[in-house]
Short mmCIF file of C-alpha atoms in Angstrom, two decimals:
data_model
loop_
_atom_site.label_atom_id
_atom_site.label_comp_id
_atom_site.label_asym_id
_atom_site.label_seq_id
_atom_site.Cartn_x
_atom_site.Cartn_y
_atom_site.Cartn_z
CA UNK U 28 139.39 48.85 142.62
CA UNK U 29 142.79 49.62 141.91
CA UNK U 30 143.58 51.62 138.72
CA UNK U 31 146.22 50.31 136.44
CA UNK U 32 149.06 52.66 135.85
CA UNK U 33 149.09 56.31 137.10
CA UNK U 34 147.08 59.30 136.98
CA UNK U 35 147.98 62.11 134.38
CA UNK U 36 146.85 65.28 133.34
CA UNK U 37 145.97 65.88 129.88
CA UNK U 38 144.02 68.48 127.66
CA UNK U 39 140.40 68.96 128.42
CA UNK U 40 138.35 66.87 125.79
CA UNK U 41 136.07 68.86 123.32
CA UNK U 42 132.30 68.46 123.82
CA UNK U 43 130.87 65.67 121.77
CA UNK U 44 127.10 64.56 121.37
CA UNK U 45 126.35 61.03 122.15
CA UNK U 46 122.82 59.49 122.50
CA UNK U 47 121.06 62.76 122.56
CA UNK U 48 123.27 64.48 125.31
CA UNK U 49 126.37 66.37 125.36
CA UNK U 50 129.36 64.72 126.96
CA UNK U 51 131.19 66.56 129.84
CA UNK U 52 134.40 68.47 129.33
CA UNK U 53 137.01 66.75 131.47
CA UNK U 54 140.65 66.38 132.13
CA UNK U 55 142.11 63.14 131.01
CA UNK U 56 142.99 60.96 133.96
CA UNK U 57 145.21 58.35 132.27
CA UNK U 58 144.82 57.07 128.89
CA UNK U 59 141.43 55.21 129.49
CA UNK U 60 139.85 58.66 130.69
CA UNK U 61 138.47 58.81 134.11
CA UNK U 62 139.75 56.39 136.65
CA UNK U 63 137.68 53.80 138.29
CA UNK U 64 137.21 55.46 141.58
CA UNK U 65 136.26 58.73 139.72
CA UNK U 66 133.62 56.59 137.62
CA UNK U 67 132.27 55.34 140.96
CA UNK U 68 131.93 58.89 142.49
CA UNK U 69 130.18 60.16 139.74
CA UNK U 70 127.70 57.30 139.78
CA UNK U 71 127.22 57.86 143.45
CA UNK U 72 126.20 61.59 142.60
CA UNK U 73 124.05 60.37 139.86
CA UNK U 74 122.20 57.93 142.18
CA UNK U 75 121.84 60.60 144.77
CA UNK U 76 120.57 63.04 142.14
CA UNK U 77 117.96 60.54 140.99
CA UNK U 78 116.82 60.08 144.57
CA UNK U 79 116.77 63.81 145.40
CA UNK U 80 114.95 65.00 142.46
CA UNK U 81 111.94 62.63 142.98
CA UNK U 82 112.57 60.89 139.52
CA UNK U 83 113.14 57.47 141.14
CA UNK U 84 110.21 57.86 143.59
CA UNK U 85 107.98 58.66 140.74
CA UNK U 86 109.30 55.85 138.44
CA UNK U 87 109.18 53.11 141.33
CA UNK U 88 105.53 52.37 140.56
CA UNK U 89 106.06 51.77 136.85
CA UNK U 90 108.87 49.36 137.47
CA UNK U 91 106.73 47.41 140.29
CA UNK U 92 103.68 47.04 138.01
CA UNK U 93 104.77 43.89 136.12
CA UNK U 94 106.53 42.00 139.04
CA UNK U 95 103.45 40.37 140.70
CA UNK U 96 104.52 37.32 142.95
CA UNK U 97 107.57 36.54 140.92
CA UNK U 98 110.35 39.47 140.91
CA UNK U 99 112.97 38.67 138.33
CA UNK U 100 115.79 36.29 139.47
CA UNK U 101 118.18 37.60 136.98
CA UNK U 102 119.07 40.73 134.87
CA UNK U 103 120.61 41.45 131.66
CA UNK U 104 121.64 44.89 130.40
CA UNK U 105 122.34 45.83 126.93
CA UNK U 106 123.54 49.17 125.16
CA UNK U 107 124.37 51.15 128.08
CA UNK U 108 127.14 53.06 126.56
CA UNK U 109 130.23 55.16 127.78
CA UNK U 110 128.83 55.77 131.23
CA UNK U 111 132.39 56.88 132.51
CA UNK U 112 131.96 60.06 130.15
CA UNK U 113 128.49 60.32 129.03
CA UNK U 114 126.02 61.78 131.61
CA UNK U 115 122.92 60.05 130.06
CA UNK U 116 124.55 56.66 130.27
CA UNK U 117 125.83 57.35 133.72
CA UNK U 118 122.25 58.17 134.99
CA UNK U 119 120.74 55.09 133.29
CA UNK U 120 123.28 52.95 135.09
CA UNK U 121 122.44 54.63 138.31
CA UNK U 122 118.80 54.08 137.80
CA UNK U 123 119.55 50.30 136.97
CA UNK U 124 121.40 50.08 140.38
CA UNK U 125 118.59 51.54 142.28
CA UNK U 126 116.21 49.31 140.43
CA UNK U 127 118.45 46.17 141.33
CA UNK U 128 118.39 47.26 145.06
CA UNK U 129 114.60 47.75 144.90
CA UNK U 130 114.04 44.19 143.21
CA UNK U 131 116.44 42.48 145.59
CA UNK U 132 117.67 40.44 142.61
CA UNK U 133 120.21 38.77 144.71
CA UNK U 134 117.62 36.85 146.92
CA UNK U 135 114.63 36.83 144.52
CA UNK U 136 112.31 38.60 146.82
CA UNK U 137 111.15 42.30 146.29
CA UNK U 138 112.64 44.66 148.56
CA UNK U 139 112.59 48.54 149.16
CA UNK U 140 115.26 50.93 148.20
CA UNK U 141 114.24 53.63 150.85
CA UNK U 142 113.28 56.11 148.46
CA UNK U 143 111.98 58.36 150.95
CA UNK U 144 115.37 58.51 152.76
CA UNK U 145 117.01 61.12 150.48
CA UNK U 146 120.59 61.08 149.30
CA UNK U 147 122.68 58.39 150.41
CA UNK U 148 126.05 59.18 151.82
CA UNK U 149 128.95 59.31 149.45
CA UNK U 150 130.65 56.31 151.10
CA UNK U 151 127.81 54.15 150.82
CA UNK U 152 127.97 51.04 148.61
CA UNK U 153 126.05 51.58 145.23
CA UNK U 154 124.51 48.16 145.18
CA UNK U 155 125.90 45.61 147.32
CA UNK U 156 123.10 43.13 147.00
CA UNK U 157 123.69 42.11 143.54
CA UNK U 158 126.11 38.98 142.95
CA UNK U 159 127.78 38.83 139.57
CA UNK U 160 125.97 35.62 138.54
CA UNK U 161 122.60 37.55 138.58
CA UNK U 162 123.17 40.64 136.63
CA UNK U 163 125.30 40.66 133.44
CA UNK U 164 125.87 43.72 131.10
CA UNK U 165 127.32 44.03 127.57
CA UNK U 166 128.19 46.97 125.37
CA UNK U 167 131.31 46.74 122.81
CA UNK U 168 132.06 50.35 123.89
CA UNK U 169 132.79 49.72 127.41
CA UNK U 170 136.28 50.80 128.21
CA UNK U 171 138.71 48.65 130.54
CA UNK U 172 138.24 51.15 133.31
CA UNK U 173 134.49 51.24 132.84
CA UNK U 174 134.37 47.21 133.01
CA UNK U 175 136.58 47.41 136.21
CA UNK U 176 133.89 49.76 137.65
CA UNK U 177 131.20 47.45 136.79
CA UNK U 178 132.92 44.49 138.40
CA UNK U 179 133.59 46.77 141.47
CA UNK U 180 129.90 46.99 141.78
CA UNK U 181 129.32 43.19 141.89
CA UNK U 182 128.16 43.17 138.30
CA UNK U 183 129.63 40.81 135.26
CA UNK U 184 130.23 41.44 131.73
CA UNK U 185 128.78 38.97 129.13
CA UNK U 186 131.63 37.25 127.43
CA UNK U 187 130.35 38.04 123.85
CA UNK U 188 128.10 39.90 121.74
CA UNK U 189 124.74 38.25 121.83
CA UNK U 190 122.88 40.70 119.66
CA UNK U 191 120.13 40.51 122.05
CA UNK U 192 119.59 36.66 121.62
CA UNK U 193 119.46 35.71 125.23
CA UNK U 194 116.93 33.03 126.40
CA UNK U 195 115.40 33.27 129.80
CA UNK U 196 115.60 29.59 130.05
CA UNK U 197 112.73 29.42 132.69
CA UNK U 198 113.82 32.14 135.05
CA UNK U 199 111.97 35.48 135.57
CA UNK U 200 114.53 37.87 133.74
CA UNK U 201 114.72 41.65 133.71
CA UNK U 202 116.22 43.17 130.56
CA UNK U 203 117.36 46.68 130.78
CA UNK U 204 117.78 48.18 127.31
CA UNK U 205 117.28 51.87 127.43
CA UNK U 206 117.64 53.63 123.88
CA UNK U 207 118.69 50.24 122.28
CA UNK U 208 118.19 49.57 118.61
CA UNK U 209 114.91 48.10 117.46
CA UNK U 210 116.72 44.86 116.26
CA UNK U 211 118.00 44.01 119.71
CA UNK U 212 114.34 44.12 121.22
CA UNK U 213 113.16 42.01 118.07
CA UNK U 214 116.16 39.44 118.57
CA UNK U 215 115.37 39.06 122.34
CA UNK U 216 111.67 38.32 121.40
CA UNK U 217 112.62 35.88 118.76
CA UNK U 218 115.06 33.97 121.30
CA UNK U 219 111.88 33.70 123.65
CA UNK U 220 109.19 33.14 121.23
CA UNK U 221 106.62 31.25 123.12
CA UNK U 222 104.01 32.19 125.75
CA UNK U 223 105.91 30.40 128.46
CA UNK U 224 109.29 32.07 127.75
CA UNK U 225 107.85 35.51 127.09
CA UNK U 226 105.76 35.64 130.27
CA UNK U 227 108.99 35.51 132.22
CA UNK U 228 110.37 38.68 130.59
CA UNK U 229 110.15 42.30 131.72
CA UNK U 230 111.85 44.80 129.63
CA UNK U 231 112.82 48.43 130.28
CA UNK U 232 113.55 50.14 127.00
CA UNK U 233 112.01 52.02 123.96
CA UNK U 234 108.30 51.97 124.03
CA UNK U 235 107.02 49.31 121.70
CA UNK U 236 103.94 51.62 121.10
CA UNK U 237 106.20 54.27 120.05
CA UNK U 238 108.05 51.97 117.66
CA UNK U 239 104.67 51.13 116.27
CA UNK U 240 103.61 54.70 115.73
CA UNK U 241 107.03 55.74 114.31
CA UNK U 242 107.46 52.98 111.75
CA UNK U 243 105.48 52.36 108.67
CA UNK U 244 103.57 49.12 109.27
CA UNK U 245 105.21 47.32 106.28
CA UNK U 246 108.61 48.05 107.57
CA UNK U 247 107.69 46.92 110.98
CA UNK U 248 106.27 43.77 109.79
CA UNK U 249 109.13 43.18 107.34
CA UNK U 250 112.09 44.12 109.54
CA UNK U 251 110.85 43.76 112.96
CA UNK U 252 108.25 41.06 112.81
CA UNK U 253 108.39 39.80 116.36
CA UNK U 254 107.79 43.25 117.78
CA UNK U 255 104.87 43.47 115.40
CA UNK U 256 103.38 40.26 116.22
CA UNK U 257 103.63 40.71 120.03
CA UNK U 258 102.01 44.20 120.26
CA UNK U 259 98.59 42.72 121.25
CA UNK U 260 100.41 40.59 123.92
CA UNK U 261 102.17 43.16 125.72
CA UNK U 262 101.42 45.64 128.55
CA UNK U 263 103.54 48.76 129.12
CA UNK U 264 103.88 51.73 131.42
CA UNK U 265 106.01 54.68 130.52
CA UNK U 266 108.48 56.09 132.99
CA UNK U 267 107.40 59.54 134.05
CA UNK U 268 108.71 62.65 132.45
CA UNK U 269 111.11 64.87 134.35
CA UNK U 270 112.64 68.17 133.11
CA UNK U 271 116.15 67.15 134.19
CA UNK U 272 116.14 63.87 132.40
CA UNK U 273 114.24 64.42 129.12
CA UNK U 274 117.00 63.17 127.01
CA UNK U 275 118.10 60.39 129.40
CA UNK U 276 114.93 58.38 129.85
CA UNK U 277 112.49 59.83 126.90
CA UNK U 278 110.43 57.22 125.35
CA UNK U 279 111.23 54.44 127.98
CA UNK U 280 108.63 52.12 129.08
CA UNK U 281 108.36 48.97 131.30
CA UNK U 282 107.06 46.13 129.22
CA UNK U 283 105.67 42.74 130.31
CA UNK U 284 103.86 40.00 128.80
CA UNK U 285 100.86 38.58 130.64
CA UNK U 286 100.53 34.83 129.76
CA UNK U 287 96.70 35.25 129.47
CA UNK U 288 97.14 37.85 126.75
CA UNK U 289 99.73 35.79 125.00
CA UNK U 290 97.46 32.79 124.93
CA UNK U 291 94.81 34.93 123.20
CA UNK U 292 96.95 35.45 120.31
CA UNK U 293 96.33 33.40 117.18
CA UNK U 294 98.08 29.80 117.15
CA UNK U 295 99.70 31.04 113.57
CA UNK U 296 101.55 33.84 115.68
CA UNK U 297 103.60 31.17 117.34
CA UNK U 298 104.26 28.89 114.19
CA UNK U 299 106.69 31.40 112.64
CA UNK U 300 110.08 31.04 114.23
CA UNK U 301 112.48 32.11 111.68
CA UNK U 302 115.83 33.87 112.96
CA UNK U 303 115.90 37.59 111.95
CA UNK U 304 118.38 38.53 109.47
CA UNK U 305 117.68 42.16 108.42
CA UNK U 306 118.92 41.76 104.87
CA UNK U 307 116.79 44.52 103.72
CA UNK U 308 117.12 46.89 106.67
CA UNK U 309 118.49 50.25 105.64
CA UNK U 310 119.38 51.21 109.29
CA UNK U 311 120.04 48.26 111.63
CA UNK U 312 120.97 50.49 114.75
CA UNK U 313 122.99 47.56 116.46
CA UNK U 314 126.59 46.26 116.22
CA UNK U 315 126.61 42.81 114.90
CA UNK U 316 128.76 39.96 116.25
CA UNK U 317 132.33 40.38 115.00
CA UNK U 318 131.86 44.05 114.22
CA UNK U 319 132.90 45.37 117.62
#
């Protein structure tokens, strides 16, 4: 993709911490940081690293677990962050691109990413199978050049901050939400609060069991009641631990909601459908609509 304006050399940026990892020292390449082609090159390198390290091959079983006979027809990604500068976010995006290739989201049939073939050549397309209408992303932090890189990959941007309130509308949907705030998961569950809708969800993100273990039960039930109520109806498999990606994918699990387990929950569980407001929540962890 073409980059607006020219390239210019600037001062090296200081190291800063974001999402548990240290940002790269890099020379400024125009006002928006690294150009689109540089971002795409770094994504290729991150993807090749995930393949050559064995992490993707080790993770593939976990992501296949919930798919069964109905692979996701769509994908929604929230909270990816500044992948043009943050190594953790870049690896998370590279993982998503490999995942989309594995699932063959564009055709609705499961495929194979060829994980045993080793690193792909530098000129290879990152994810040529994914049409814009089937995979959408949102993060208020995206720069213009990061947005351009996503479009160059055949992905699209959601037009507004949904705060996680995205209904599946009867289509099997993968939600990729690594290291997102608890309210986003809670909002997503609320937006699909029925056995029929939840059974269409696959969520890759923070472990629900980990959330349960870290929060006081009264806080979980008060502020994130939909997470609390669905714990007995969810299955989850953790992504494997790898020394190279401890901060990038820590506490990340694949979640799905088998219809038979959901139907075993008490009918009263489904009666309460009040929209979450978080009035008493001290640390909301998300950017609300209009606060971008």
